[in-house]
Amino acid sequence: MIWRACYYIIRFLLYCMAVPLFRFTAEGTGNIPATGPIILASNHASNLDPLFIGVAAPRFIHYLAKKELFSNPVFEFVLRKICGALPVDRDQMDRSTLREVFALLDRRETLLVFPEGTRTHDGSLGEAKLGVGMIAHHTRAMVIPVNIKGSYDILPRHAKRIRRAACRVSFGPAVDLADLYGQGRTKDVYRLIGGRIMEAIGKLAAASAHHQQVMRG
């Protein structure tokens, strides 16, 4: 499909820019299976996170983007056709969005979600909203935790311009949620799923911080 070809061309160009400008690296890409429905669940530190994760991931990624971005018809076309993005209300997913999410995972696609729902204010991890737990429980898709390190330094929440800093994206092994999938579809179970996913992301963040200390000597 022509739009997928455009996606990979843009991805390659962004990679060529990210490596020299931000000393970009990616690790753990082997944890992402080549086929099957995948949920990439990442911390959210910057508006640049989807770009860096898209550059790092070997598969085509569908994104959940705030619905306000789709108000411009041209931008909506680019987001939907080339970026594979779906509009979402950050406070609560409506049924039409959920149906689209369930459908794309049923087609064995890859979905990037930010469980916290919004960007961090200070670089620290927050709590997961119910959405990621609901999606994982309903679809049984494999959940791969993702940690992005450095994007907060490059473009934090209230920054006016991009700064130079190193960026690293890490993909961890799939989160074991089998015991929680065996329980009912309740908000408490969705919270437990979200909590376990955030715990896995936190472990990746700690490992990335340790790696950075080792590299500094």
GROMACS .gro file of C-alpha atoms in nm:
model
  217
    1MET     CA    1   0.000   0.000   0.000
    2ILE     CA    2   0.129   0.343  -0.099
    3TRP     CA    3   0.065   0.501   0.242
    4ARG     CA    4   0.264   0.232   0.419
    5ALA     CA    5   0.550   0.293   0.177
    6CYS     CA    6   0.534   0.664   0.266
    7TYR     CA    7   0.544   0.570   0.634
    8TYR     CA    8   0.865   0.368   0.596
    9ILE     CA    9   1.030   0.634   0.381
   10ILE     CA   10   0.954   0.900   0.643
   11ARG     CA   11   1.069   0.661   0.916
   12PHE     CA   12   1.404   0.614   0.740
   13LEU     CA   13   1.452   0.989   0.694
   14LEU     CA   14   1.372   1.054   1.061
   15TYR     CA   15   1.620   0.785   1.163
   16CYS     CA   16   1.890   0.951   0.952
   17MET     CA   17   1.819   1.276   1.139
   18ALA     CA   18   1.778   1.130   1.488
   19VAL     CA   19   2.110   0.946   1.502
   20PRO     CA   20   2.343   1.246   1.450
   21LEU     CA   21   2.121   1.506   1.619
   22PHE     CA   22   2.017   1.312   1.930
   23ARG     CA   23   2.263   1.020   1.941
   24PHE     CA   24   1.955   0.804   1.897
   25THR     CA   25   1.972   0.435   1.992
   26ALA     CA   26   1.719   0.156   2.026
   27GLU     CA   27   1.745  -0.172   2.212
   28GLY     CA   28   1.525  -0.476   2.264
   29THR     CA   29   1.366  -0.463   1.920
   30GLY     CA   30   1.393  -0.841   1.913
   31ASN     CA   31   1.122  -0.849   2.181
   32ILE     CA   32   0.870  -0.735   1.918
   33PRO     CA   33   0.735  -1.033   1.720
   34ALA     CA   34   0.721  -0.994   1.343
   35THR     CA   35   0.353  -1.089   1.336
   36GLY     CA   36   0.053  -1.087   1.566
   37PRO     CA   37  -0.139  -0.819   1.754
   38ILE     CA   38   0.090  -0.602   1.966
   39ILE     CA   39   0.032  -0.323   2.216
   40LEU     CA   40   0.340  -0.107   2.269
   41ALA     CA   41   0.290   0.060   2.608
   42SER     CA   42   0.529   0.349   2.674
   43ASN     CA   43   0.597   0.623   2.924
   44HIS     CA   44   0.513   0.966   2.787
   45ALA     CA   45   0.771   1.240   2.834
   46SER     CA   46   0.744   1.455   2.521
   47ASN     CA   47   0.543   1.530   2.209
   48LEU     CA   48   0.834   1.372   2.021
   49ASP     CA   49   0.779   1.028   2.178
   50PRO     CA   50   0.565   0.887   1.893
   51LEU     CA   51   0.831   0.988   1.640
   52PHE     CA   52   1.121   0.833   1.830
   53ILE     CA   53   0.929   0.512   1.906
   54GLY     CA   54   0.813   0.491   1.545
   55VAL     CA   55   1.173   0.520   1.430
   56ALA     CA   56   1.283   0.250   1.676
   57ALA     CA   57   1.008  -0.007   1.618
   58PRO     CA   58   1.055  -0.244   1.323
   59ARG     CA   59   0.679  -0.272   1.257
   60PHE     CA   60   0.422  -0.025   1.127
   61ILE     CA   61   0.261   0.143   1.428
   62HIS     CA   62  -0.088   0.278   1.479
   63TYR     CA   63  -0.111   0.568   1.723
   64LEU     CA   64  -0.375   0.707   1.953
   65ALA     CA   65  -0.364   1.086   1.914
   66LYS     CA   66  -0.569   1.348   2.094
   67LYS     CA   67  -0.881   1.430   1.897
   68GLU     CA   68  -0.799   1.801   1.881
   69LEU     CA   69  -0.525   1.724   1.628
   70PHE     CA   70  -0.785   1.598   1.379
   71SER     CA   71  -0.973   1.927   1.352
   72ASN     CA   72  -0.778   2.026   1.037
   73PRO     CA   73  -0.885   1.809   0.737
   74VAL     CA   74  -0.538   1.803   0.582
   75PHE     CA   75  -0.370   1.713   0.908
   76GLU     CA   76  -0.638   1.451   0.972
   77PHE     CA   77  -0.561   1.291   0.635
   78VAL     CA   78  -0.189   1.273   0.714
   79LEU     CA   79  -0.250   1.137   1.063
   80ARG     CA   80  -0.491   0.867   0.950
   81LYS     CA   81  -0.341   0.759   0.617
   82ILE     CA   82   0.033   0.790   0.672
   83CYS     CA   83   0.069   0.776   1.050
   84GLY     CA   84  -0.209   0.526   1.115
   85ALA     CA   85  -0.340   0.746   1.397
   86LEU     CA   86  -0.680   0.723   1.564
   87PRO     CA   87  -0.846   1.018   1.743
   88VAL     CA   88  -0.905   0.973   2.113
   89ASP     CA   89  -1.046   1.171   2.402
   90ARG     CA   90  -0.768   1.169   2.663
   91ASP     CA   91  -1.018   1.162   2.950
   92GLN     CA   92  -1.236   0.878   2.822
   93MET     CA   93  -1.234   0.665   2.508
   94ASP     CA   94  -1.564   0.665   2.325
   95ARG     CA   95  -1.714   0.349   2.178
   96SER     CA   96  -1.628   0.432   1.818
   97THR     CA   97  -1.258   0.467   1.905
   98LEU     CA   98  -1.264   0.141   2.101
   99ARG     CA   99  -1.426  -0.038   1.806
  100GLU     CA  100  -1.148   0.088   1.577
  101VAL     CA  101  -0.881  -0.017   1.827
  102PHE     CA  102  -1.031  -0.363   1.870
  103ALA     CA  103  -1.063  -0.400   1.492
  104LEU     CA  104  -0.701  -0.313   1.416
  105LEU     CA  105  -0.571  -0.549   1.684
  106ASP     CA  106  -0.805  -0.816   1.546
  107ARG     CA  107  -0.625  -0.757   1.215
  108ARG     CA  108  -0.303  -0.837   1.404
  109GLU     CA  109  -0.165  -0.483   1.383
  110THR     CA  110   0.056  -0.290   1.627
  111LEU     CA  111  -0.084  -0.016   1.852
  112LEU     CA  112   0.119   0.238   2.049
  113VAL     CA  113  -0.045   0.362   2.369
  114PHE     CA  114   0.069   0.588   2.650
  115PRO     CA  115  -0.097   0.438   2.959
  116GLU     CA  116  -0.056   0.761   3.160
  117GLY     CA  117  -0.275   0.940   2.908
  118THR     CA  118  -0.070   1.259   2.900
  119ARG     CA  119   0.288   1.383   2.914
  120THR     CA  120   0.475   1.389   3.242
  121HIS     CA  121   0.526   1.725   3.413
  122ASP     CA  122   0.862   1.639   3.570
  123GLY     CA  123   0.998   1.333   3.390
  124SER     CA  124   0.866   1.082   3.644
  125LEU     CA  125   0.625   0.795   3.577
  126GLY     CA  126   0.258   0.835   3.665
  127GLU     CA  127  -0.033   0.595   3.705
  128ALA     CA  128  -0.199   0.420   3.414
  129LYS     CA  129  -0.549   0.517   3.315
  130LEU     CA  130  -0.811   0.246   3.268
  131GLY     CA  131  -0.790   0.248   2.888
  132VAL     CA  132  -0.478   0.035   2.846
  133GLY     CA  133  -0.609  -0.229   3.085
  134MET     CA  134  -0.942  -0.240   2.904
  135ILE     CA  135  -0.782  -0.273   2.560
  136ALA     CA  136  -0.540  -0.543   2.673
  137HIS     CA  137  -0.809  -0.744   2.852
  138HIS     CA  138  -1.057  -0.732   2.564
  139THR     CA  139  -0.808  -0.809   2.285
  140ARG     CA  140  -0.555  -1.035   2.462
  141ALA     CA  141  -0.290  -0.869   2.249
  142MET     CA  142   0.072  -0.909   2.355
  143VAL     CA  143   0.179  -0.607   2.561
  144ILE     CA  144   0.539  -0.492   2.508
  145PRO     CA  145   0.662  -0.231   2.761
  146VAL     CA  146   0.857   0.061   2.618
  147ASN     CA  147   1.076   0.316   2.790
  148ILE     CA  148   1.192   0.629   2.615
  149LYS     CA  149   1.483   0.807   2.780
  150GLY     CA  150   1.599   1.154   2.682
  151SER     CA  151   1.293   1.291   2.502
  152TYR     CA  152   1.202   1.487   2.815
  153ASP     CA  153   1.540   1.661   2.795
  154ILE     CA  154   1.491   1.730   2.425
  155LEU     CA  155   1.139   1.873   2.443
  156PRO     CA  156   0.970   1.874   2.786
  157ARG     CA  157   0.607   1.965   2.831
  158HIS     CA  158   0.635   2.344   2.848
  159ALA     CA  159   0.946   2.396   2.633
  160LYS     CA  160   0.935   2.638   2.342
  161ARG     CA  161   1.216   2.483   2.141
  162ILE     CA  162   1.398   2.154   2.089
  163ARG     CA  163   1.726   2.099   2.274
  164ARG     CA  164   2.012   1.863   2.195
  165ALA     CA  165   2.026   1.554   2.415
  166ALA     CA  166   2.075   1.179   2.374
  167CYS     CA  167   1.763   0.968   2.321
  168ARG     CA  168   1.725   0.596   2.386
  169VAL     CA  169   1.421   0.373   2.326
  170SER     CA  170   1.407   0.036   2.502
  171PHE     CA  171   1.161  -0.246   2.436
  172GLY     CA  172   1.117  -0.505   2.709
  173PRO     CA  173   0.985  -0.862   2.705
  174ALA     CA  174   0.609  -0.909   2.695
  175VAL     CA  175   0.424  -0.838   3.020
  176ASP     CA  176   0.274  -1.152   3.175
  177LEU     CA  177  -0.095  -1.076   3.222
  178ALA     CA  178  -0.238  -1.429   3.195
  179ASP     CA  179  -0.362  -1.441   3.555
  180LEU     CA  180  -0.540  -1.107   3.519
  181TYR     CA  181  -0.693  -1.203   3.185
  182GLY     CA  182  -0.862  -1.488   3.370
  183GLN     CA  183  -1.053  -1.243   3.587
  184GLY     CA  184  -1.367  -1.045   3.504
  185ARG     CA  185  -1.382  -0.726   3.299
  186THR     CA  186  -1.396  -0.480   3.585
  187LYS     CA  187  -1.231  -0.146   3.656
  188ASP     CA  188  -1.030  -0.304   3.938
  189VAL     CA  189  -0.886  -0.562   3.699
  190TYR     CA  190  -0.811  -0.292   3.441
  191ARG     CA  191  -0.623  -0.097   3.712
  192LEU     CA  192  -0.421  -0.407   3.803
  193ILE     CA  193  -0.329  -0.461   3.438
  194GLY     CA  194  -0.228  -0.097   3.402
  195GLY     CA  195  -0.026  -0.113   3.722
  196ARG     CA  196   0.164  -0.420   3.606
  197ILE     CA  197   0.239  -0.256   3.272
  198MET     CA  198   0.368   0.059   3.443
  199GLU     CA  199   0.583  -0.158   3.670
  200ALA     CA  200   0.742  -0.317   3.362
  201ILE     CA  201   0.803   0.027   3.210
  202GLY     CA  202   0.960   0.137   3.538
  203LYS     CA  203   1.201  -0.157   3.532
  204LEU     CA  204   1.309  -0.060   3.181
  205ALA     CA  205   1.360   0.298   3.297
  206ALA     CA  206   1.578   0.182   3.587
  207ALA     CA  207   1.784  -0.040   3.356
  208SER     CA  208   1.827   0.247   3.110
  209ALA     CA  209   1.941   0.480   3.388
  210HIS     CA  210   2.191   0.219   3.507
  211HIS     CA  211   2.324   0.176   3.152
  212GLN     CA  212   2.369   0.552   3.124
  213GLN     CA  213   2.570   0.561   3.449
  214VAL     CA  214   2.792   0.276   3.330
  215MET     CA  215   2.857   0.453   2.999
  216ARG     CA  216   2.957   0.767   3.183
  217GLY     CA  217   3.207   0.557   3.375
   0.00000   0.00000   0.00000
